[in-house]
Amino acid sequence: MNYPFDVTSYETHTRIILGFDSIKMLTPELKNIKPKKVMVMCGSNIKKTGFYSKCIEYIIQAGFPYVIFDEVLPEVPVSVVMKACEVIKKEGCELLIAIGGGSCIDTAKAAGVVVTNGGKPQDHAGYEQYKIPPIPFIAIPTTAGTSSEVTSMTVINDEENKVKFTIGHKELGCSKIAILDPQGLESCPPKVVAEAGFDAFTHAFESFISLKANPHTEALSLQGIKLISENLRPLYANRKNIHAASNMLAGSTMGGMAFTTTGCGNVHCIGRHVGPLLHVSHGLAVAMVLPAVARFNYLACPEKFVQIAQAMGEDVRGLSVYEAGKKAIKAIEELCSDVNLLKKMKDFGCKEDDFEPLAQDCWNVYERHYQYINPRQTTKNDYIDIIKDAYM
Ligand SMILES: [Fe+2]
């Protein structure tokens, strides 16, 4: 990035409310919006938590009628989105409140688009393919990872054709309000904290070194890296650590706010194929690939790696740029290791025969998309080398 010579822009469309018991803000926010009827969207597990009960209490206090759609599933199947749309239309809901992880928030985003624009989610696949503003929604995340509460994209799973696709809109795709209450993370299992946390870290990391980074996104990315690397370990150890949970939620949204502008690079390019291939979560897939991609990308922007190392608490005094930058890679591996995510693809059933088709899949998307984002130019053979590095 050669600023200030390049023209850059940054925008976000979500009001972010952060802090312990910030969920109580649901009541005044609802009174402000005045919806005729609200639809609460969630999965079956979150309904068993005290945090969910609190959310419902605050909705009741606002005095607007509401219905509950508790059929949200992981990976956002099209069939669930369509089912939610039926309920929204039948009940005449004017506002959606998504209480859950990334899949729940993505379901609300997609349903909102389909209800106002018609058709199926597939009809709106791609970027800015719909014109009518979707039904507004409030996001209340219960994981710190996808940052869907502030991004303009939703990832949907077409289960019939076994393909995932995105629906995005820079202006219309974001939540109206995101309420980040650390109490929402209390029921999150440590494995989910770690995997979601590494997804969040990777968003901040990849947006910081993106070719599309600008001064505004860099500030968000770097602070995201700092907050996540300082707070992932304590939250993994104790989900009731309010301070760590608040900082993880804040750090995750910062990465999301940045990558909405910058995109993500080779970790996501490879990770998006590794997840379905090895049947592992997106967070685990990116954590497996991240150290290998960091080693590969390091030569393209060593000064940025020095800043990452410093943000992660490494002492770089007296070191050359190259020595100091390498400390970022070491710090990433230590963070992975401390939350039990220093894993290799071989341990999850990856075979050497998978290298070539996996590299080809990555190369196909690189040419279309990632070459404009990833800081180091990448060939198909480079992808094979990175995959080998992440393999064992
Ligand atoms: Fe991600």
CSV table of N, CA, C and O in Angstrom, one decimal, residues 121-170:
chain,number,residue,atom,x,y,z
A,121,PRO,N,-32.3,-17.6,-1.8
A,121,PRO,CA,-31.0,-17.0,-1.5
A,121,PRO,C,-30.1,-17.0,-2.7
A,121,PRO,O,-29.4,-16.1,-3.0
A,122,GLN,N,-30.2,-18.1,-3.5
A,122,GLN,CA,-29.3,-18.3,-4.7
A,122,GLN,C,-29.5,-17.2,-5.7
A,122,GLN,O,-28.6,-16.8,-6.4
A,123,ASP,N,-30.7,-16.6,-5.7
A,123,ASP,CA,-31.0,-15.6,-6.7
A,123,ASP,C,-30.2,-14.3,-6.4
A,123,ASP,O,-30.1,-13.4,-7.3
A,124,HIS,N,-29.7,-14.2,-5.2
A,124,HIS,CA,-29.0,-12.9,-4.8
A,124,HIS,C,-27.5,-13.1,-4.6
A,124,HIS,O,-26.9,-12.3,-4.0
A,125,ALA,N,-27.0,-14.3,-5.0
A,125,ALA,CA,-25.6,-14.7,-4.8
A,125,ALA,C,-24.7,-13.7,-5.5
A,125,ALA,O,-25.0,-13.2,-6.5
A,126,GLY,N,-23.6,-13.4,-4.8
A,126,GLY,CA,-22.6,-12.4,-5.4
A,126,GLY,C,-22.6,-11.1,-4.6
A,126,GLY,O,-23.1,-11.0,-3.5
A,127,TYR,N,-22.1,-10.1,-5.3
A,127,TYR,CA,-22.0,-8.8,-4.6
A,127,TYR,C,-22.9,-7.8,-5.2
A,127,TYR,O,-23.0,-7.6,-6.4
A,128,GLU,N,-23.7,-7.2,-4.3
A,128,GLU,CA,-24.7,-6.2,-4.6
A,128,GLU,C,-25.6,-6.6,-5.8
A,128,GLU,O,-25.9,-5.8,-6.7
A,129,GLN,N,-26.1,-7.8,-5.6
A,129,GLN,CA,-27.1,-8.3,-6.6
A,129,GLN,C,-28.5,-8.1,-6.3
A,129,GLN,O,-29.4,-8.4,-7.0
A,130,TYR,N,-28.8,-7.5,-5.1
A,130,TYR,CA,-30.1,-7.2,-4.7
A,130,TYR,C,-30.2,-5.7,-4.5
A,130,TYR,O,-29.2,-5.0,-4.2
A,131,LYS,N,-31.4,-5.1,-4.6
A,131,LYS,CA,-31.6,-3.7,-4.6
A,131,LYS,C,-32.4,-3.2,-3.4
A,131,LYS,O,-32.2,-2.1,-3.0
A,132,ILE,N,-33.4,-4.0,-3.0
A,132,ILE,CA,-34.3,-3.5,-1.9
A,132,ILE,C,-33.6,-3.8,-0.5
A,132,ILE,O,-33.1,-4.9,-0.3
A,133,PRO,N,-33.7,-2.8,0.3
A,133,PRO,CA,-33.1,-3.0,1.7
A,133,PRO,C,-33.7,-4.2,2.4
A,133,PRO,O,-34.9,-4.3,2.3
A,134,PRO,N,-32.9,-5.1,2.9
A,134,PRO,CA,-33.5,-6.3,3.6
A,134,PRO,C,-34.2,-5.8,4.9
A,134,PRO,O,-34.1,-4.7,5.4
A,135,ILE,N,-34.9,-6.8,5.6
A,135,ILE,CA,-35.5,-6.5,6.9
A,135,ILE,C,-34.3,-6.2,7.8
A,135,ILE,O,-33.3,-6.9,7.9
A,136,PRO,N,-34.4,-5.1,8.6
A,136,PRO,CA,-33.3,-4.8,9.5
A,136,PRO,C,-33.1,-5.8,10.6
A,136,PRO,O,-34.1,-6.5,10.9
A,137,PHE,N,-31.9,-6.0,11.0
A,137,PHE,CA,-31.7,-7.0,12.1
A,137,PHE,C,-30.7,-6.5,13.1
A,137,PHE,O,-29.8,-5.6,12.8
A,138,ILE,N,-30.8,-7.0,14.3
A,138,ILE,CA,-29.9,-6.7,15.4
A,138,ILE,C,-29.1,-8.0,15.7
A,138,ILE,O,-29.7,-9.1,15.8
A,139,ALA,N,-27.8,-7.9,15.7
A,139,ALA,CA,-27.0,-9.1,15.9
A,139,ALA,C,-26.5,-9.1,17.4
A,139,ALA,O,-25.9,-8.1,17.9
A,140,ILE,N,-26.7,-10.3,18.0
A,140,ILE,CA,-26.2,-10.5,19.4
A,140,ILE,C,-25.3,-11.7,19.4
A,140,ILE,O,-25.8,-12.8,19.5
A,141,PRO,N,-24.0,-11.5,19.1
A,141,PRO,CA,-23.1,-12.7,18.9
A,141,PRO,C,-22.9,-13.5,20.2
A,141,PRO,O,-22.7,-12.8,21.3
A,142,THR,N,-22.8,-14.8,20.1
A,142,THR,CA,-22.5,-15.6,21.3
A,142,THR,C,-21.2,-16.4,21.0
A,142,THR,O,-20.9,-17.4,21.7
A,143,THR,N,-20.5,-16.0,20.0
A,143,THR,CA,-19.1,-16.5,19.8
A,143,THR,C,-18.3,-15.2,19.3
A,143,THR,O,-18.9,-14.3,18.8
A,144,ALA,N,-17.0,-15.3,19.6
A,144,ALA,CA,-16.1,-14.2,19.1
A,144,ALA,C,-15.3,-14.8,17.9
A,144,ALA,O,-14.2,-15.3,18.2
A,145,GLY,N,-15.7,-14.6,16.7
A,145,GLY,CA,-15.0,-15.3,15.6
A,145,GLY,C,-15.3,-14.8,14.2
A,145,GLY,O,-14.5,-14.2,13.6
A,146,THR,N,-16.5,-15.1,13.8
A,146,THR,CA,-16.8,-14.8,12.4
A,146,THR,C,-16.9,-13.3,12.1
A,146,THR,O,-16.7,-12.9,11.0
A,147,SER,N,-17.3,-12.6,13.1
A,147,SER,CA,-17.5,-11.1,13.0
A,147,SER,C,-18.6,-10.8,12.0
A,147,SER,O,-18.7,-9.7,11.5
A,148,SER,N,-19.5,-11.7,11.8
A,148,SER,CA,-20.6,-11.5,10.9
A,148,SER,C,-21.5,-10.4,11.4
A,148,SER,O,-22.2,-9.8,10.6
A,149,GLU,N,-21.4,-10.1,12.7
A,149,GLU,CA,-22.3,-9.0,13.2
A,149,GLU,C,-21.9,-7.6,12.6
A,149,GLU,O,-22.7,-6.7,12.7
A,150,VAL,N,-20.7,-7.5,12.0
A,150,VAL,CA,-20.3,-6.2,11.4
A,150,VAL,C,-20.0,-6.3,9.9
A,150,VAL,O,-19.7,-5.3,9.3
A,151,THR,N,-20.0,-7.5,9.4
A,151,THR,CA,-19.6,-7.6,8.0
A,151,THR,C,-20.8,-7.5,7.1
A,151,THR,O,-22.0,-7.6,7.5
A,152,SER,N,-20.6,-7.2,5.8
A,152,SER,CA,-21.7,-7.0,4.9
A,152,SER,C,-22.0,-8.3,4.1
A,152,SER,O,-22.8,-8.3,3.1
A,153,MET,N,-21.4,-9.4,4.4
A,153,MET,CA,-21.5,-10.7,3.7
A,153,MET,C,-22.2,-11.7,4.5
A,153,MET,O,-22.2,-11.7,5.7
A,154,THR,N,-22.9,-12.6,3.8
A,154,THR,CA,-23.4,-13.8,4.5
A,154,THR,C,-23.0,-15.0,3.7
A,154,THR,O,-23.0,-15.0,2.4
A,155,VAL,N,-22.6,-16.1,4.3
A,155,VAL,CA,-22.2,-17.3,3.6
A,155,VAL,C,-23.4,-18.4,3.8
A,155,VAL,O,-23.7,-18.7,4.9
A,156,ILE,N,-23.9,-18.9,2.7
A,156,ILE,CA,-25.0,-19.8,2.7
A,156,ILE,C,-24.6,-21.1,2.1
A,156,ILE,O,-23.8,-21.2,1.2
A,157,ASN,N,-25.2,-22.2,2.6
A,157,ASN,CA,-24.9,-23.5,2.1
A,157,ASN,C,-26.1,-24.1,1.3
A,157,ASN,O,-27.2,-24.3,1.8
A,158,ASP,N,-25.8,-24.2,0.0
A,158,ASP,CA,-26.8,-24.8,-0.9
A,158,ASP,C,-26.6,-26.3,-0.8
A,158,ASP,O,-25.8,-26.9,-1.4
A,159,GLU,N,-27.4,-26.9,0.2
A,159,GLU,CA,-27.2,-28.3,0.5
A,159,GLU,C,-27.5,-29.3,-0.6
A,159,GLU,O,-26.9,-30.3,-0.7
A,160,GLU,N,-28.4,-28.9,-1.5
A,160,GLU,CA,-28.8,-29.8,-2.6
A,160,GLU,C,-27.7,-29.9,-3.6
A,160,GLU,O,-27.3,-31.0,-4.1
A,161,ASN,N,-27.0,-28.8,-3.9
A,161,ASN,CA,-25.9,-28.8,-4.9
A,161,ASN,C,-24.6,-28.9,-4.3
A,161,ASN,O,-23.5,-28.8,-5.0
A,162,LYS,N,-24.6,-29.0,-2.9
A,162,LYS,CA,-23.3,-29.1,-2.2
A,162,LYS,C,-22.3,-28.0,-2.5
A,162,LYS,O,-21.1,-28.2,-2.7
A,163,VAL,N,-22.8,-26.8,-2.6
A,163,VAL,CA,-21.9,-25.6,-2.8
A,163,VAL,C,-22.3,-24.5,-1.8
A,163,VAL,O,-23.4,-24.4,-1.4
A,164,LYS,N,-21.2,-23.8,-1.4
A,164,LYS,CA,-21.5,-22.6,-0.5
A,164,LYS,C,-21.4,-21.4,-1.4
A,164,LYS,O,-20.6,-21.4,-2.4
A,165,PHE,N,-22.2,-20.4,-1.1
A,165,PHE,CA,-22.1,-19.1,-1.8
A,165,PHE,C,-22.3,-18.0,-0.9
A,165,PHE,O,-22.7,-18.1,0.3
A,166,THR,N,-22.0,-16.8,-1.4
A,166,THR,CA,-22.1,-15.6,-0.5
A,166,THR,C,-23.1,-14.6,-1.1
A,166,THR,O,-23.3,-14.6,-2.3
A,167,ILE,N,-23.7,-13.9,-0.2
A,167,ILE,CA,-24.6,-12.7,-0.6
A,167,ILE,C,-24.0,-11.5,0.1
A,167,ILE,O,-23.8,-11.6,1.3
A,168,GLY,N,-23.6,-10.5,-0.6
A,168,GLY,CA,-23.0,-9.3,0.0
A,168,GLY,C,-23.6,-8.0,-0.6
A,168,GLY,O,-24.0,-8.0,-1.7
A,169,HIS,N,-23.6,-7.0,0.3
A,169,HIS,CA,-23.9,-5.7,-0.2
A,169,HIS,C,-23.3,-4.7,0.8
A,169,HIS,O,-23.6,-4.7,2.0
A,170,LYS,N,-22.4,-3.9,0.2
A,170,LYS,CA,-21.6,-3.0,1.0
A,170,LYS,C,-22.5,-2.1,1.9
A,170,LYS,O,-22.2,-1.9,3.1
